[in-house]
Amino acid sequence: MSFLLERDEVLDTVASALHRAGAGAGAGVLVEGSAGTGKTSVARACAVAAEAEGFRVLQARGLDLERGFPWGVAVQLLQRLDPEERATVLRGAAALAQPLVDASALDTADGDPFPRVHGLHWAVANLSEVRPLLLVVDDAQWADPQTLRWLCYLLARVEDLPVVVLVTARTGEPTSTEVARLLAHLTTMSTTVTLWPLSADAVRTLVSRLLPEATDAFRTSVVDAVAGNPFLCHQLAATVRHEAIVPDDTAADHLHDLRPAGIRNAMLVQLGQLGSDAADVAAAVAALESAATPEVLVAVSGLTEDQLDGVLDQLYASTLLSPGDDAPSFVHPIVREAVLEDLGPARRARLHATAARVLHGLSRRDQDVASQLLRASPVREEWAVEVLRRTATDAMRRAAPARAVELLDTALELVVDPAVEVQVLVELGTAEAAAGMASALTHLGEALRRTSRAETTVPVAVTLGDSLYAAGRFEDAARAYDHGRRLRSDDVRLDPRVEARLLGGLDMSRNLHSRPSGEAARRLAGLRPADAADEHLQTLLRAITAGQMALGLAGSADGAPVTHARLVDLTDRAMTAPDLLREAGLPILEPLVLALVRCERWRRALAFVDELSEVASRRGHMTTHASLLPLRALCNLMLGRLTDAAGDGTDGIRLAEDTSAAFLATSAVSRYALAVASLERDRPDEALDAVSHPRADQHWGGSPLYGWFLTGQGAVDLARGRHEQALAAFTRAGERFMSAGGPGAFCDWRGGAALAARGMGDLDTARECAEDNLTLAEAFGAPATIAGALRVRALISDDRDEAVDLLGRARTLVAGTDAALERARVHVELGAALRRAGHRRDARAMLRAGLAEAQRCGAHRLVRRVGEELEVAGARRPELAVEGVDALTPSELRVARRAAAGHSNRAIAEQLFVTRKTVETHLSNVYRKLGIASRGQLRSAIADTDADPAAERP
């Protein structure tokens, strides 16, 4: 690779990356520089070097006209594989990328690109199993955003693969905001090398190679003319040879006035000297790019095939164009840009219009025709609108709604038929909805004013609401759902799933941003099922209403208080149709699962979440999977599965951040669960990390979800003895929970506030919080919840006999529940209360029962507390060493369980959205900590962890 001048830094960087990748540790290299500095030449040299090292090399390139093709650059890479190899590579999770090369398999219409991103990652992993791989993406500034998003995802995981990702990008090139953001992200994940202009000595050396007969004066003049740009130096030398100029001192005098712009003008002069036909063909190639096949060029230029061949030969000889496999191309984008700029805006627009008509007449790909139409003078013809609409539909199926919006915006400008215009408005609103654009309401509202077909526009309003809800934009989501609600009329029969998503989304969005609407409860109260559709709607409305009741935001239909028994009955009836619920959408599913948690039906909730997560994982829907993990964490926390709860919390945070900043809303609950689980596992540093988010106010401050984070923060402060800060956090949590209405009793912030106030010596506040907590718990009637409130009330009591009585009642209540962690807490506190009341023998028995419970839960903080109490009570302190399964991290235990169940490392990695190397590392740690040597010993080694702590009673 040494023939390139002054490019040793980048060549050495890539060589080092190739060496590491050959040993299994991949890397990314980003090469950036201004136009003409040699990025493509560097990429080619690196490809040659990689092949010499035994690497498989796949190359793709961004093109100006194709930058809007969803996944276009990624598809180029996949198309380098022959069909048989492609079928082998696209196996397992990689099959999620199959639709990118098989249009008949496209099924994504929800704007979620993650299945394709995840699939492409595994396609690369599969390719690299055979031999190390170099992926080259040249001119990334023109790559589509979907490919760039995948590259960012891949680079975050490439260190575990024998893969080098080499990306080149031109600086100073205008790009969309999204592309600029993704390119900036690439720089943080790669070793970035900038190609600077060549030094004067290097330019002189290059001129000597290109024009050996050049004099010193001529070489010096070239230095002044090209400003260190290697391409312009090559182009100037080509012009000298083409014009038969002698590169001597005399010629040097003519170069003094040339600068880079002058060389570009010289290229245009050279093109003009070839004649008008050559100029027209060059312009057509510039406008068509990869679509400039000979057949198309004949039709656009009006030349015969023989005439075209002659003109192309002239252009090749001039070194302005170079022949390609299917179509000619410019030797460098700088030349193409000069040609297009010389045409002027009006001529360019007319040329693009001509190209669009020709491509359409020759039945070329819709996306090629659409790219021309986007740049053309208006083509107000029926076929043009239809091409744009079809291409937009394809973009939606490829999870590229922003591209669909661009296409449909143009279609709306071109459409003439009023009936078609309404259809385009609905399609545009749908695309804007999937892209999370609030402007969808404008177009849907316009469509509504011009059509009575609410059954068409209401589903689109639901789509918009779901997109905004998933993005954490709850206020905008509420507006979208409310808009759809107002579109519905009594004489229009909607699909029950659509109507339910509309009402559930409206209720939940308003809960998370302002006040609940209560629409679902009112609709349920007035519904009299007449057929299967009404019964389906009734089931879904029960699920929605149960969720709202659990949050304290809706009452019973007869006005009676919401109780545990009523909520259990409602959730049971809602859960009779699980198949219907699976496709209900997160605004319905999230509160429904929370209702099951509130009912203390943690087993059922956990099974339902696991089922939903398995479907989401199989489909590659990481956003849904990430949203369900916090709910899973809550279930495991209450069931006393602390390691699982910590693992769910950790994964929920990681996946939320991997998915998008928009989905960080879901991780507020994950952070709460991780903090509490870590405290109980006696890992205070991990708990503190969970609630040390630097932008918590920014991410959750306007939502009740912030209450979960603040409750976790309060628990950590309480454990650290920071009682004043803990009380402030718990108080703020209550304010957030109650901001949407209701008592906010689904999270025990009041109990935490009572204990914090007691720690400060503020007994009045402590009693008030504890009494409120107990009153609400008893009014609702869930046994474990009442037991928890009784335990808190006992802890702030100065009356030892009262404390024993309260904890005795709590023990009776919790004994018959699945609340293993609460049962352990109650037993330990009752043992301590008995000891303080002078009942040492009973205290020791109760503490040992609590110890057994705490050990089954992995609640090491309670185990330590029992040891202290037993010692005071005259018994021996138990051994507190953490070893065996208890020494495993949550992630290690999760991997170990899947491995013990017979899943391969690859399958585990696909299920958990991690790399295979991560799985291997976890298993290696598991073997070391458990003292085993093989996978075959794993099942018996972790068998105890699969026993349900809730299933065992003292």
XYZ file of N, CA, C and O in Angstrom, residues 794-876:
332
model
N -45.060 -0.855 61.644
C -44.403 -1.424 62.819
C -43.017 -0.823 63.020
O -42.588 -0.597 64.168
N -42.320 -0.557 61.917
C -40.952 -0.053 62.017
C -40.878 1.353 62.589
O -39.830 1.757 63.099
N -41.961 2.115 62.479
C -41.917 3.478 63.034
C -42.579 3.559 64.401
O -42.651 4.627 65.007
N -43.042 2.402 64.891
C -43.724 2.393 66.198
C -42.700 2.335 67.337
O -41.724 1.582 67.282
N -42.952 3.109 68.391
C -42.112 3.060 69.583
C -42.650 2.053 70.604
O -42.018 1.787 71.626
N -43.825 1.501 70.316
C -44.462 0.528 71.207
C -44.053 -0.872 70.742
O -44.453 -1.335 69.673
N -43.216 -1.557 71.545
C -42.685 -2.849 71.120
C -43.781 -3.901 70.935
O -43.728 -4.705 69.994
N -44.760 -3.902 71.832
C -45.844 -4.879 71.705
C -46.680 -4.605 70.451
O -47.124 -5.539 69.769
N -46.928 -3.304 70.176
C -47.675 -2.947 68.968
C -46.925 -3.416 67.726
O -47.522 -3.948 66.781
N -45.599 -3.235 67.721
C -44.802 -3.646 66.574
C -44.908 -5.147 66.352
O -45.059 -5.618 65.217
N -44.832 -5.919 67.436
C -44.949 -7.380 67.307
C -46.323 -7.748 66.768
O -46.457 -8.634 65.904
N -47.366 -7.077 67.266
C -48.728 -7.365 66.808
C -48.900 -7.047 65.322
O -49.463 -7.845 64.564
N -48.397 -5.880 64.917
C -48.516 -5.491 63.505
C -47.769 -6.459 62.589
O -48.276 -6.867 61.539
N -46.578 -6.854 63.010
C -45.785 -7.763 62.182
C -46.363 -9.172 62.201
O -46.242 -9.914 61.219
N -46.999 -9.550 63.302
C -47.684 -10.844 63.337
C -48.814 -10.883 62.322
O -49.020 -11.890 61.631
N -49.600 -9.791 62.287
C -50.665 -9.715 61.282
C -50.089 -9.770 59.875
O -50.634 -10.434 58.982
N -48.968 -9.060 59.675
C -48.331 -9.064 58.356
C -47.879 -10.468 57.968
O -48.031 -10.900 56.817
N -47.333 -11.213 58.963
C -46.866 -12.569 58.669
C -48.020 -13.453 58.224
O -47.895 -14.253 57.293
N -49.154 -13.333 58.904
C -50.319 -14.134 58.535
C -50.764 -13.826 57.106
O -51.086 -14.730 56.324
N -50.779 -12.547 56.766
C -51.225 -12.144 55.427
C -50.268 -12.618 54.329
O -50.686 -13.126 53.295
N -48.976 -12.451 54.555
C -48.006 -12.725 53.507
C -47.736 -14.214 53.346
O -47.211 -14.653 52.312
N -48.087 -15.017 54.346
C -47.803 -16.454 54.293
C -48.486 -17.126 53.103
O -47.974 -18.091 52.550
N -49.628 -16.633 52.722
C -50.355 -17.279 51.635
C -50.146 -16.655 50.279
O -50.930 -16.891 49.358
N -49.112 -15.846 50.116
C -48.880 -15.150 48.843
C -47.590 -15.634 48.192
O -46.820 -16.410 48.766
N -47.361 -15.141 46.983
C -46.126 -15.432 46.261
C -45.051 -14.380 46.518
O -44.001 -14.397 45.870
N -45.301 -13.479 47.465
C -44.386 -12.364 47.708
C -43.210 -12.810 48.562
O -43.111 -12.496 49.753
N -42.273 -13.547 47.959
C -41.171 -14.132 48.713
C -40.299 -13.077 49.368
O -39.858 -13.237 50.509
N -40.024 -11.985 48.673
C -39.164 -10.959 49.255
C -39.856 -10.284 50.435
O -39.238 -10.071 51.485
N -41.131 -9.937 50.276
C -41.858 -9.320 51.385
C -41.972 -10.286 52.550
O -41.876 -9.891 53.718
N -42.159 -11.575 52.272
C -42.241 -12.556 53.355
C -40.922 -12.625 54.126
O -40.912 -12.704 55.356
N -39.815 -12.580 53.386
C -38.511 -12.590 54.050
C -38.349 -11.350 54.925
O -37.870 -11.432 56.076
N -38.742 -10.207 54.400
C -38.626 -8.962 55.177
C -39.458 -9.029 56.449
O -39.010 -8.641 57.543
N -40.701 -9.522 56.300
C -41.605 -9.583 57.467
C -41.045 -10.509 58.528
O -41.056 -10.196 59.736
N -40.547 -11.691 58.120
C -39.996 -12.629 59.097
C -38.798 -12.032 59.835
O -38.663 -12.182 61.061
N -37.927 -11.372 59.096
C -36.744 -10.789 59.724
C -37.149 -9.680 60.696
O -36.649 -9.604 61.831
N -38.063 -8.803 60.260
C -38.475 -7.700 61.140
C -39.261 -8.205 62.344
O -39.137 -7.662 63.454
N -40.054 -9.264 62.158
C -40.785 -9.832 63.294
C -39.806 -10.461 64.285
O -39.962 -10.297 65.517
N -38.794 -11.147 63.754
C -37.779 -11.709 64.645
C -37.081 -10.615 65.439
O -36.849 -10.752 66.652
N -36.743 -9.509 64.758
C -36.077 -8.399 65.449
C -37.002 -7.771 66.481
O -36.558 -7.401 67.599
N -38.298 -7.643 66.154
C -39.260 -7.049 67.101
C -39.442 -7.950 68.323
O -39.546 -7.460 69.461
N -39.484 -9.262 68.093
C -39.594 -10.194 69.214
C -38.362 -10.118 70.111
O -38.463 -10.185 71.345
N -37.210 -9.957 69.503
C -35.989 -9.837 70.291
C -36.015 -8.583 71.146
O -35.686 -8.599 72.343
N -36.474 -7.480 70.553
C -36.543 -6.231 71.320
C -37.593 -6.306 72.437
O -37.477 -5.633 73.469
N -38.637 -7.131 72.196
C -39.694 -7.281 73.212
C -39.313 -8.300 74.283
O -40.106 -8.568 75.201
N -38.115 -8.889 74.182
C -37.632 -9.808 75.205
C -37.948 -11.254 74.938
O -37.683 -12.118 75.789
N -38.518 -11.596 73.786
C -38.869 -12.982 73.455
C -37.729 -13.586 72.630
O -37.867 -13.838 71.433
N -36.603 -13.865 73.278
C -35.395 -14.230 72.542
C -35.543 -15.570 71.818
O -35.063 -15.725 70.694
N -36.171 -16.571 72.472
C -36.293 -17.872 71.813
C -37.165 -17.772 70.570
O -36.796 -18.281 69.495
N -38.335 -17.141 70.706
C -39.207 -16.968 69.535
C -38.496 -16.134 68.464
O -38.673 -16.365 67.267
N -37.713 -15.160 68.903
C -37.002 -14.308 67.961
C -36.024 -15.130 67.133
O -35.934 -14.983 65.914
N -35.279 -16.036 67.817
C -34.304 -16.834 67.078
C -34.991 -17.723 66.046
O -34.534 -17.870 64.915
N -36.121 -18.307 66.398
C -36.851 -19.171 65.457
C -37.345 -18.368 64.254
O -37.245 -18.805 63.097
N -37.881 -17.184 64.541
C -38.408 -16.358 63.452
C -37.275 -15.850 62.558
O -37.403 -15.797 61.330
N -36.150 -15.484 63.168
C -35.011 -14.991 62.384
C -34.460 -16.097 61.491
O -34.060 -15.835 60.346
N -34.444 -17.327 61.985
C -33.949 -18.425 61.141
C -34.896 -18.669 59.975
O -34.460 -18.994 58.869
N -36.194 -18.530 60.230
C -37.152 -18.656 59.121
C -36.920 -17.546 58.099
O -36.936 -17.780 56.879
N -36.695 -16.327 58.595
C -36.391 -15.230 57.688
C -35.095 -15.431 56.947
O -34.970 -15.074 55.771
N -34.117 -16.028 57.641
C -32.826 -16.304 57.000
C -33.007 -17.253 55.825
O -32.438 -17.035 54.739
N -33.800 -18.318 56.024
C -34.026 -19.275 54.933
C -34.688 -18.591 53.748
O -34.320 -18.816 52.585
N -35.682 -17.754 54.033
C -36.368 -17.019 52.961
C -35.390 -16.093 52.237
O -35.349 -16.036 51.001
N -34.620 -15.357 53.011
C -33.700 -14.382 52.424
C -32.647 -15.071 51.570
O -32.281 -14.581 50.488
N -32.147 -16.206 52.035
C -31.145 -16.924 51.257
C -31.727 -17.443 49.950
O -31.042 -17.422 48.916
N -32.972 -17.931 49.985
C -33.588 -18.402 48.743
C -33.760 -17.253 47.752
O -33.665 -17.441 46.548
N -34.023 -16.060 48.258
C -34.198 -14.892 47.374
C -32.862 -14.321 46.906
O -32.831 -13.539 45.955
N -31.776 -14.666 47.590
C -30.502 -14.004 47.294
C -30.437 -12.618 47.907
O -29.687 -11.753 47.438
N -31.231 -12.409 48.975
C -31.296 -11.095 49.640
C -30.183 -11.006 50.673
O -30.404 -11.161 51.882
N -28.975 -10.759 50.238
C -27.800 -10.808 51.108
C -27.811 -9.711 52.167
O -27.220 -9.873 53.240
N -28.458 -8.593 51.887
C -28.551 -7.546 52.909
C -29.381 -8.047 54.090
O -29.020 -7.820 55.256
N -30.484 -8.747 53.803
C -31.305 -9.308 54.870
C -30.542 -10.400 55.618
O -30.654 -10.523 56.845
N -29.779 -11.199 54.861
C -28.986 -12.249 55.495
C -28.006 -11.627 56.489
O -27.839 -12.111 57.623
N -27.361 -10.548 56.075
C -26.432 -9.852 56.969
C -27.175 -9.295 58.188
O -26.684 -9.366 59.325
N -28.358 -8.747 57.940
C -29.162 -8.206 59.051
C -29.551 -9.321 60.018
O -29.495 -9.142 61.249
N -29.921 -10.494 59.502
C -30.274 -11.621 60.366
C -29.089 -12.020 61.233
O -29.228 -12.311 62.425
N -27.903 -12.024 60.615
C -26.705 -12.375 61.365
C -26.499 -11.452 62.556
O -26.178 -11.897 63.674
N -26.705 -10.155 62.329
C -26.545 -9.185 63.415
C -27.585 -9.422 64.512
O -27.280 -9.370 65.709
N -28.832 -9.683 64.100
C -29.903 -9.898 65.079
C -29.703 -11.197 65.851
O -29.937 -11.260 67.073
N -29.293 -12.257 65.164
C -29.081 -13.535 65.852
C -27.965 -13.417 66.882
O -28.051 -13.994 67.984
N -26.935 -12.677 66.528
C -25.828 -12.507 67.454
C -26.298 -11.788 68.719
O -25.944 -12.172 69.849
N -27.124 -10.759 68.545
C -27.654 -10.036 69.697
C -28.596 -10.928 70.501
O -28.658 -10.842 71.740
N -29.301 -11.829 69.782
C -30.260 -12.720 70.445
C -29.587 -13.929 71.063
O -30.261 -14.813 71.598
N -28.271 -13.997 71.007
C -27.546 -15.070 71.682
C -27.300 -16.283 70.824
O -26.944 -17.351 71.341
N -27.485 -16.178 69.518
C -27.227 -17.304 68.624
C -26.000 -16.999 67.771
O -25.514 -15.865 67.714
N -25.507 -18.026 67.062
C -24.312 -17.840 66.255
C -24.662 -17.133 64.953
O -25.674 -17.430 64.323
